[in-house]
Short mmCIF file of C-alpha atoms in Angstrom, two decimals:
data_model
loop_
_atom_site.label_atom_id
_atom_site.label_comp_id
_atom_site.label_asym_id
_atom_site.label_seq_id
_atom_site.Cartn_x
_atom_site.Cartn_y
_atom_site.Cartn_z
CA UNK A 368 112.19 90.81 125.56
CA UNK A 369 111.13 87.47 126.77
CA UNK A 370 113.46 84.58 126.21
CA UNK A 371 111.11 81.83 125.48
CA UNK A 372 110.15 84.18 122.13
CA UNK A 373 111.45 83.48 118.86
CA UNK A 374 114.48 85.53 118.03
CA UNK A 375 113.29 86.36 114.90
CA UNK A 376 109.56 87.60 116.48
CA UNK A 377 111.43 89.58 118.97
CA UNK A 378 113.56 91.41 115.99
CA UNK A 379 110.55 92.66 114.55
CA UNK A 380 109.00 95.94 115.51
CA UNK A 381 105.17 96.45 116.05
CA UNK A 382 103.49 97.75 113.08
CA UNK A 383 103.63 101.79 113.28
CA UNK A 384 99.78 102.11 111.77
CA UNK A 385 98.69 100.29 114.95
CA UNK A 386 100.12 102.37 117.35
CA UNK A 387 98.52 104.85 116.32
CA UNK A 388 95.18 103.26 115.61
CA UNK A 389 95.59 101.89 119.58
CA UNK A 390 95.95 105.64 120.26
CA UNK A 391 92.56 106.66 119.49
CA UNK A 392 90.61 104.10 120.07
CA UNK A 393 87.50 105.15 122.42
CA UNK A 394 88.55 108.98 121.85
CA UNK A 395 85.56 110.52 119.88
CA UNK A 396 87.36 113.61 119.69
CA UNK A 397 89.52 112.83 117.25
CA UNK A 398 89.50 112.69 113.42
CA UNK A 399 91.49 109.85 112.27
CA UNK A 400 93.13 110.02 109.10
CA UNK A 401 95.08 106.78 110.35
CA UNK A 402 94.39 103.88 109.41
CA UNK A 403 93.72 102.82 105.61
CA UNK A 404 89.64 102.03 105.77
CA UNK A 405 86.93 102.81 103.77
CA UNK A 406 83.94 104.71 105.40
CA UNK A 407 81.34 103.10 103.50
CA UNK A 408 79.15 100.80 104.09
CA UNK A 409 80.14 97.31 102.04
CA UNK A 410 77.36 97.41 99.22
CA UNK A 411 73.93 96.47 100.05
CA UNK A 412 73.54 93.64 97.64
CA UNK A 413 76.71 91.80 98.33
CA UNK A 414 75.26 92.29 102.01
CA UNK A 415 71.74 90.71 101.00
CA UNK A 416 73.71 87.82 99.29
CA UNK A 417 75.56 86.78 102.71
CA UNK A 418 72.61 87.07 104.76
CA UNK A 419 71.07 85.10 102.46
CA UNK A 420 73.52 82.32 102.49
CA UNK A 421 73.55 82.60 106.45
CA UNK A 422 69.32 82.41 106.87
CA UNK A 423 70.52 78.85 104.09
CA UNK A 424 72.55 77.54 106.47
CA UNK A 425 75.50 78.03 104.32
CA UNK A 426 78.43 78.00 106.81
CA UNK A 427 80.54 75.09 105.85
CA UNK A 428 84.55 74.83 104.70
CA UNK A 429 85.20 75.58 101.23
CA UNK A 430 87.41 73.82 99.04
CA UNK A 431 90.93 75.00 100.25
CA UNK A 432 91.07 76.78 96.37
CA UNK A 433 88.21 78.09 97.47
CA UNK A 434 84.55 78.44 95.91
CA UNK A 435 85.03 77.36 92.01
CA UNK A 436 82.85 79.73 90.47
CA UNK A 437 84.42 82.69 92.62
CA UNK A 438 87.62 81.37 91.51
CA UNK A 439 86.32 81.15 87.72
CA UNK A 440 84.55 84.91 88.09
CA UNK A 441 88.63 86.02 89.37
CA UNK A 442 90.24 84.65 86.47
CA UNK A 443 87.85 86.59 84.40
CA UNK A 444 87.78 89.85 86.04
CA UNK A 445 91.60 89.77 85.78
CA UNK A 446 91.36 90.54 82.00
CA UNK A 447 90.34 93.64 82.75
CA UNK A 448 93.40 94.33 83.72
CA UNK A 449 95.23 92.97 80.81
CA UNK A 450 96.11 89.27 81.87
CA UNK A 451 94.06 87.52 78.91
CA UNK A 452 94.86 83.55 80.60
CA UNK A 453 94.33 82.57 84.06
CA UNK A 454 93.74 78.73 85.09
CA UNK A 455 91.00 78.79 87.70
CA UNK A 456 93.28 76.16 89.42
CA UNK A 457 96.11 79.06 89.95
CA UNK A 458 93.80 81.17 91.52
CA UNK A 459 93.67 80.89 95.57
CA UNK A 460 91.12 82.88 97.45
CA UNK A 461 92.73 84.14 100.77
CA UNK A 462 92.05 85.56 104.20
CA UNK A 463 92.56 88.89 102.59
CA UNK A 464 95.79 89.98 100.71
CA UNK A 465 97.65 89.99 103.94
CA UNK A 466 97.30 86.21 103.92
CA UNK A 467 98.06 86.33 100.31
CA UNK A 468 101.36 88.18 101.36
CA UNK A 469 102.41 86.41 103.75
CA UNK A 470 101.74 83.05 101.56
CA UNK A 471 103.47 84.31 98.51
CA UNK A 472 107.06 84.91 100.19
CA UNK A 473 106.75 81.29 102.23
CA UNK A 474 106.26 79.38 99.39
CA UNK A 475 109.51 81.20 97.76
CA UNK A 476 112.04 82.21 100.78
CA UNK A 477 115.00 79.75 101.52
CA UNK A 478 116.43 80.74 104.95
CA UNK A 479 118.78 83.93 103.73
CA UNK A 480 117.28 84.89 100.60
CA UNK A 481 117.23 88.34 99.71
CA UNK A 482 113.50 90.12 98.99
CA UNK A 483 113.90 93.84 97.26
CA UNK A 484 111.34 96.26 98.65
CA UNK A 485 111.23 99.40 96.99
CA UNK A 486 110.38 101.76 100.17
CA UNK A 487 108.53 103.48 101.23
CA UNK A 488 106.12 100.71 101.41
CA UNK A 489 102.98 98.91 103.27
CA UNK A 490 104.15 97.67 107.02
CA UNK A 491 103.64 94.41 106.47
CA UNK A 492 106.56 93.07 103.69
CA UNK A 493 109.71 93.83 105.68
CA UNK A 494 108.14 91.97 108.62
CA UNK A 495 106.45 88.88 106.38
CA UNK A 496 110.03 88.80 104.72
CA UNK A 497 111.76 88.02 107.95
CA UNK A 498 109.13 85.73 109.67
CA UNK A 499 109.58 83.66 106.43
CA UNK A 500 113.50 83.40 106.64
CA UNK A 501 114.44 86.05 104.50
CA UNK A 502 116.50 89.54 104.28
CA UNK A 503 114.28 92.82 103.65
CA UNK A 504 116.70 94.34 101.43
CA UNK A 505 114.82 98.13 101.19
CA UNK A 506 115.49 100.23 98.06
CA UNK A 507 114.36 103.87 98.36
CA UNK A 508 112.76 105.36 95.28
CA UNK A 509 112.81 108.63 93.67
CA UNK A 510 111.53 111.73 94.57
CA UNK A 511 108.47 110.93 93.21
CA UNK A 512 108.84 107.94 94.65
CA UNK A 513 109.14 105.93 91.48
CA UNK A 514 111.24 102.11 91.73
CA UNK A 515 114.74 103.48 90.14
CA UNK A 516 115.82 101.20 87.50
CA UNK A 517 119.79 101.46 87.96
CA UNK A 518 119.39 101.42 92.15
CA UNK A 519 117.50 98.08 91.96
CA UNK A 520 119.96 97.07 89.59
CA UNK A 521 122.83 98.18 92.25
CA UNK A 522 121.05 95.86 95.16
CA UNK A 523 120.55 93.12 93.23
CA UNK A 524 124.42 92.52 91.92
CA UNK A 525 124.99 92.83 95.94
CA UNK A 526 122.48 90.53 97.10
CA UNK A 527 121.57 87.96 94.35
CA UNK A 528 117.24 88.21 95.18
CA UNK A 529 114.79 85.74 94.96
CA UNK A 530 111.86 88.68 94.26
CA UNK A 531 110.64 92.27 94.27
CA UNK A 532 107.89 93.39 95.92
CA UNK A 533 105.56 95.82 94.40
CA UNK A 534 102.27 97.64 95.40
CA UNK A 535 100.48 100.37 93.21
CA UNK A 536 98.59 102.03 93.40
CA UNK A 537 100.89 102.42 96.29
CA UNK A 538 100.42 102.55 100.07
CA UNK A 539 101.54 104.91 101.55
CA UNK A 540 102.19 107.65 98.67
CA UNK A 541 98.92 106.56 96.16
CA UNK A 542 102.01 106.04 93.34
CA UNK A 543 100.77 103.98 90.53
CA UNK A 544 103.28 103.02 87.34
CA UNK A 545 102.53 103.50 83.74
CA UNK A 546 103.22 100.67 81.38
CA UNK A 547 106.63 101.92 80.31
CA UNK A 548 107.75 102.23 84.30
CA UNK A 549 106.08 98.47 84.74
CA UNK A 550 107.89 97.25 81.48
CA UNK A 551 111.01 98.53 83.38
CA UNK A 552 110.80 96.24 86.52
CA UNK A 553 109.41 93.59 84.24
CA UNK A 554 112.84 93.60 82.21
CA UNK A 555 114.71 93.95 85.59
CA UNK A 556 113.01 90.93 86.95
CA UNK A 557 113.76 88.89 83.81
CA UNK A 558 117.38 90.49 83.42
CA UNK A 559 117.80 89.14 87.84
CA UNK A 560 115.33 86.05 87.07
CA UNK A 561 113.38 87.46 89.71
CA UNK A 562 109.63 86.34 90.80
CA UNK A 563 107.49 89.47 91.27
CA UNK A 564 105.04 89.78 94.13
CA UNK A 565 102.42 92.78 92.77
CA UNK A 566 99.76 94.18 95.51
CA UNK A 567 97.36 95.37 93.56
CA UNK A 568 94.39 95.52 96.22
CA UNK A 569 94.11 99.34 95.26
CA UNK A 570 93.98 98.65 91.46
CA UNK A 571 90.15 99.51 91.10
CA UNK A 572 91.20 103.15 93.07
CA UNK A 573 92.97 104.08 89.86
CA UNK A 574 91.71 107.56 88.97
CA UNK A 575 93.68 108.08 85.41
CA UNK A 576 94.01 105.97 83.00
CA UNK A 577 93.73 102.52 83.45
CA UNK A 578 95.18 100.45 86.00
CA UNK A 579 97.58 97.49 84.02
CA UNK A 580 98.95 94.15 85.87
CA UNK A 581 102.65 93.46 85.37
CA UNK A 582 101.87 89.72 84.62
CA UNK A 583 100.08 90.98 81.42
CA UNK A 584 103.48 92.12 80.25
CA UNK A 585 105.82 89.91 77.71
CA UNK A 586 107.53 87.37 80.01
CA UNK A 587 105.51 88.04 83.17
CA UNK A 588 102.48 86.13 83.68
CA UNK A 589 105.36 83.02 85.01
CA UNK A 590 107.28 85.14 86.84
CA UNK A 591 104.14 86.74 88.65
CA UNK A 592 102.14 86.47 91.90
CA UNK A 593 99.64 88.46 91.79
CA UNK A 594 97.47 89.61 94.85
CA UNK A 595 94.52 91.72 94.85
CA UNK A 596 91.27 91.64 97.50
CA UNK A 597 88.13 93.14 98.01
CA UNK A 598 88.63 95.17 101.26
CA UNK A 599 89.29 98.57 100.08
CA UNK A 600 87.45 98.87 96.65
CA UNK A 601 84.06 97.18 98.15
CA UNK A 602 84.80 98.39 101.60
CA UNK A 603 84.84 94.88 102.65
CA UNK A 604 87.74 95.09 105.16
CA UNK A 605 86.06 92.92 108.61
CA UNK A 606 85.29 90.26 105.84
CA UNK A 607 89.16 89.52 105.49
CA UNK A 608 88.88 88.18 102.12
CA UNK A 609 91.67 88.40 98.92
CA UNK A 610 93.07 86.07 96.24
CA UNK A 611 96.10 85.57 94.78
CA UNK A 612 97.12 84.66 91.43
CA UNK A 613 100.16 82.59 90.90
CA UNK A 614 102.34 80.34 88.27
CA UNK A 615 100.91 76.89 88.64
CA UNK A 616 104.31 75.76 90.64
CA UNK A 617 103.95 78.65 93.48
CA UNK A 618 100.30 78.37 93.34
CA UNK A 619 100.89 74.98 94.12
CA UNK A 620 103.04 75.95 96.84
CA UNK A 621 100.87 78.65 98.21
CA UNK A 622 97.95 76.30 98.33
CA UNK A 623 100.42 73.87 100.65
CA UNK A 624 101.03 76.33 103.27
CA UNK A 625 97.44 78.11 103.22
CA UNK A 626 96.12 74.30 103.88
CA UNK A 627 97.74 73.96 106.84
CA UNK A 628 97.72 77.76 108.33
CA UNK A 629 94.09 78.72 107.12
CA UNK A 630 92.05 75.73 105.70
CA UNK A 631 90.06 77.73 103.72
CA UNK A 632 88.54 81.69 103.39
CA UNK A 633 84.95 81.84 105.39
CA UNK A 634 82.56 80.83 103.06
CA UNK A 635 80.44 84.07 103.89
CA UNK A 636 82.86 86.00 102.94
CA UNK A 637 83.25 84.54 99.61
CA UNK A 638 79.74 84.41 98.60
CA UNK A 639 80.16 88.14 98.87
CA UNK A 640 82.90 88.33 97.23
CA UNK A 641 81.85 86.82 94.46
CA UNK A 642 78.50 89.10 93.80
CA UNK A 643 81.09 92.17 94.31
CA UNK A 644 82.52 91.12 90.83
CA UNK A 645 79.40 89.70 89.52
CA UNK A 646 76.87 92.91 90.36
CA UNK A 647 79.12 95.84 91.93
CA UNK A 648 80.25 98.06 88.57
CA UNK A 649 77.95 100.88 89.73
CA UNK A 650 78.49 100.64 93.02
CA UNK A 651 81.97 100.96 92.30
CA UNK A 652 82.37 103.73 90.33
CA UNK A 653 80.00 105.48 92.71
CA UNK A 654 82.85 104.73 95.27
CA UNK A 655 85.45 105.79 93.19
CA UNK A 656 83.97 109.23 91.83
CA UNK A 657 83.64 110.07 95.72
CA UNK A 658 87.11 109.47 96.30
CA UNK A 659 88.08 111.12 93.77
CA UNK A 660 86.69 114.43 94.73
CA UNK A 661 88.02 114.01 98.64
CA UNK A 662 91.47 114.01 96.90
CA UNK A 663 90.81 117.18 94.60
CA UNK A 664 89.90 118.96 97.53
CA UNK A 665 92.08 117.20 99.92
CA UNK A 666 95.20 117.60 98.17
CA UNK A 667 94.72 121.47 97.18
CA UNK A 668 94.09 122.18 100.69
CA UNK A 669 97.39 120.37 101.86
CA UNK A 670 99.53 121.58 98.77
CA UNK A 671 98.65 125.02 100.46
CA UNK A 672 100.34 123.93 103.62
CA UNK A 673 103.23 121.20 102.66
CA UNK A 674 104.83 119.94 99.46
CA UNK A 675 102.77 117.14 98.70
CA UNK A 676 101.97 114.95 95.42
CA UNK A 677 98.55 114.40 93.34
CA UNK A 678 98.03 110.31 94.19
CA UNK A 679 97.29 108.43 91.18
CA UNK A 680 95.14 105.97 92.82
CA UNK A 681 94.54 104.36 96.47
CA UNK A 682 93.24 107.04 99.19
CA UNK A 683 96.40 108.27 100.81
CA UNK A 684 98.10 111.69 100.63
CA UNK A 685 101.93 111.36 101.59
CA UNK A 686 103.00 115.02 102.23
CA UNK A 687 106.22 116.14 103.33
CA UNK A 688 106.83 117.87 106.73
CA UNK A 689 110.24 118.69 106.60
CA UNK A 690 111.38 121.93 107.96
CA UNK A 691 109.64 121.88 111.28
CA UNK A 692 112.07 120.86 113.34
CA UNK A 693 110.22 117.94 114.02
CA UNK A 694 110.65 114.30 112.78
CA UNK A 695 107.88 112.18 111.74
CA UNK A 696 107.04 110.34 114.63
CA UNK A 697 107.12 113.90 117.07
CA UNK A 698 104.61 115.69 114.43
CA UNK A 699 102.36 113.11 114.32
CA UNK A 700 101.96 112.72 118.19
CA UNK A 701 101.98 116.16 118.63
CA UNK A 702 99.28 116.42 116.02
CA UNK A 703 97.01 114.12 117.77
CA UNK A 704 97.76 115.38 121.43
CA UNK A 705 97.38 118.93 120.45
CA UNK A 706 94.55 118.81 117.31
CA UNK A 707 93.32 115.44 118.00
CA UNK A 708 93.87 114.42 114.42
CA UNK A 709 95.33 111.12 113.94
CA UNK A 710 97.63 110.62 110.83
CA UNK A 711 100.97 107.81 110.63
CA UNK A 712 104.29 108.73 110.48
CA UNK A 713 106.37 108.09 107.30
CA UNK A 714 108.88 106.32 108.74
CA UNK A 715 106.47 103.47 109.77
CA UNK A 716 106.66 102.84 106.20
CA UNK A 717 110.84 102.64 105.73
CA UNK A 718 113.47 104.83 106.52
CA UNK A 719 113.30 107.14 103.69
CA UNK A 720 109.79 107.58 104.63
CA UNK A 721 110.86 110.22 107.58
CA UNK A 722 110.13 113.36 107.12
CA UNK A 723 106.71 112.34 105.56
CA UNK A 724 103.15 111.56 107.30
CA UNK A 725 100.26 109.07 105.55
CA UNK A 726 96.89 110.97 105.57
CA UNK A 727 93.92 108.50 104.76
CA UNK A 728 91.07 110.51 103.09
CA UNK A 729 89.06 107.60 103.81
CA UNK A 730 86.56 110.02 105.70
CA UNK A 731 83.69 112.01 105.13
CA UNK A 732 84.41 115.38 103.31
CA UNK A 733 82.88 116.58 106.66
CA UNK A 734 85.47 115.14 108.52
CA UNK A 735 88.02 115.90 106.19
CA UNK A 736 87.39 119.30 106.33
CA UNK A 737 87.43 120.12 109.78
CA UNK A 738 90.87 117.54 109.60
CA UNK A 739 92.57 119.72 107.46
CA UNK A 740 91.42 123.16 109.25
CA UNK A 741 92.86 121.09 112.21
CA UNK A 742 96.39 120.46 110.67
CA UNK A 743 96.96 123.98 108.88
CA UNK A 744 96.14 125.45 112.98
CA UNK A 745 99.04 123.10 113.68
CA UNK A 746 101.32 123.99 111.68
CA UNK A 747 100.83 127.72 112.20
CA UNK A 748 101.80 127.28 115.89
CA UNK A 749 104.82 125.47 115.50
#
């Protein structure tokens, strides 16, 4: 490791989803089932209304907020998800929920504060955690990997935290919560006087029920940053654009640090962001009634080969390949080498993720067929 890096850089491993997405780059052999991204094309009318805005001329910096009425159109659609009041002046649109992330634990990290991350969990909040001072304290879940209300209660009389993380429908196991399990973290993080960071950029990829925000619980909208994004429900993932919704004091915060790291979201990108929520609703549940029957198929298929769980949302399956003799990381390598079908290994998503592989179903049916003839070959030959 090179000396003139920061310590704290050089502690932190590269993200496990990219390996394996440098992997098969240029290989048109192989099906990948890698990394989380929609294979559609981003709707045709939120396309028209950004090359619209282009043949304008309309390439200027936003307001750092970003665009007001985008902002005003966010605090609306968030209703629909059971959070009745949100100021337009807490809402800040982002370079994509990653941003959002990464803004969300700077503006609330002291150097040593503890961050509880139920695992296993997206790549990215371990790392963000540390770069912003903080310790990654990782909680693994249940065997259906539900948040267990007496374990986070055992971590946090140990390490006093600052906040939770939280992502559902989750990435990498397509988890969501119901409202009694979210009413359970909510009276956690009031019990710990916790802030609670929610990803809920797979929220529209809810396939039962109804997907509910934790800030539209009692005692949760001020004690909530919320972050959500248009890459994977509008397949708008090159456009790098996401909001976040925050208490006016860590919005204010937020908006401090984005100022100086990102300026603003492109302006592009927001003008189609904003006809995604204005115009989209068909579009959308054209999206999500094709995902929906990738998983039916997708999961009977597997649940013939591994033990593996129905997702309640998102477009991962998370089976488990224990009992091959093989950890996660030597499965999936061999996998690609020997079927050249690209999945990630669990652990690149915490410890108690080994013995587990992501499988995006992000793909055509096509594809996903010939994927999964490709896996149960595998796994007959081991």
């Amino acid at each position: 490791m090179s000396r003139r890096v920061s310590e704290r850089v050089n502690s932190i491993k590269p993200s496990g989803i990219r390996r394996f997405f440098d992997l098969v780059m240029g290989r048109e052999d192989v099906i990948s089932l890698g990394v989380g991204e929609p294979d559609f094309a981003v709707p045709w009318r939120i396309r028209d209304q950004m090359i619209y805005s282009l043949e304008k001329g309309v390439t200027s910096y936003t307001s750092n907020h970003g665009i007001p009425e985008l902002r005003e159109v966010i605090a609306e659609y968030y209703k629909k998800f059971g959070v009745q009041n949100v100021n337009p002046n807490n809402v800040i649109v982002t370079t994509g929920v990653s941003e959002g992330i990464d803004l969300a634990l700077r503006a609330l990290i002291n150097p040593g504060d503890a961050v509880l991350i139920p695992e296993p969990a997206y790549v990215s909040y371990k790392p963000l955690t540390i770069l912003a001072g903080g310790e990654a304290v990782s909680i693994p879940t249940t065997p259906d990997f539900k948040p267990d209300y007496e374990l986070l209660v055992k971590h946090a009389k140990n390490c006093d935290p600052k906040a939770i993380v939280i992502n559902y429908p989750n990435n990498p196991t397509g988890v969501s919560y119901s409202k009694k399990e979210l009413e359970e973290i909510a009276d956690f993080a009031i019990e710990f006087d916790l802030v609670v960071i929610s990803d809920e950029i797979y929220a529209e990829l809810t396939y039962s029920g109804k997907h509910i925000s934790i800030a539209s619980l009692n005692g949760m909208e001020d004690r909530t940053v919320i972050l959500n994004g248009f890459s994977k429900a509008f397949a708008m993932t090159g456009l790098r654009i996401g909001y976040a919704i925050a208490p006016p004091d860590i919005a204010e915060a937020m908006l401090k640090i984005h100022q100086y790291c990102m300026l603003c979201a492109p302006i592009t990108s927001q003008i189609g962001a904003l006809e995604a929520l204005r115009g989209c609703e068909e579009e959308l549940d054209r999206i999500r009634a094709e995902y929906m029957r990738r998983r039916n198929f997708f999961i009977k298929r597997l649940k013939s080969i591994f033990e593996v769980n129905k997702p309640d949302g998102a477009f991962y399956a998370f089976p488990k390949i224990e009992g091959y003799g093989l950890s996660s990381e030597e499965f999936a390598e061999r996998l690609l080498l020997e079927k050249s079908v690209a999945v990630v290994p669990g652990n690149a998503f915490g410890d108690c993720g080994e013995g587990y592989i992501r499988c995006a179903y992000a793909v055509s049916m096509e594809k996903l067929k010939e994927a999964v003839d490709r896996i149960e070959d595998f796994v007959k030959e081991l």
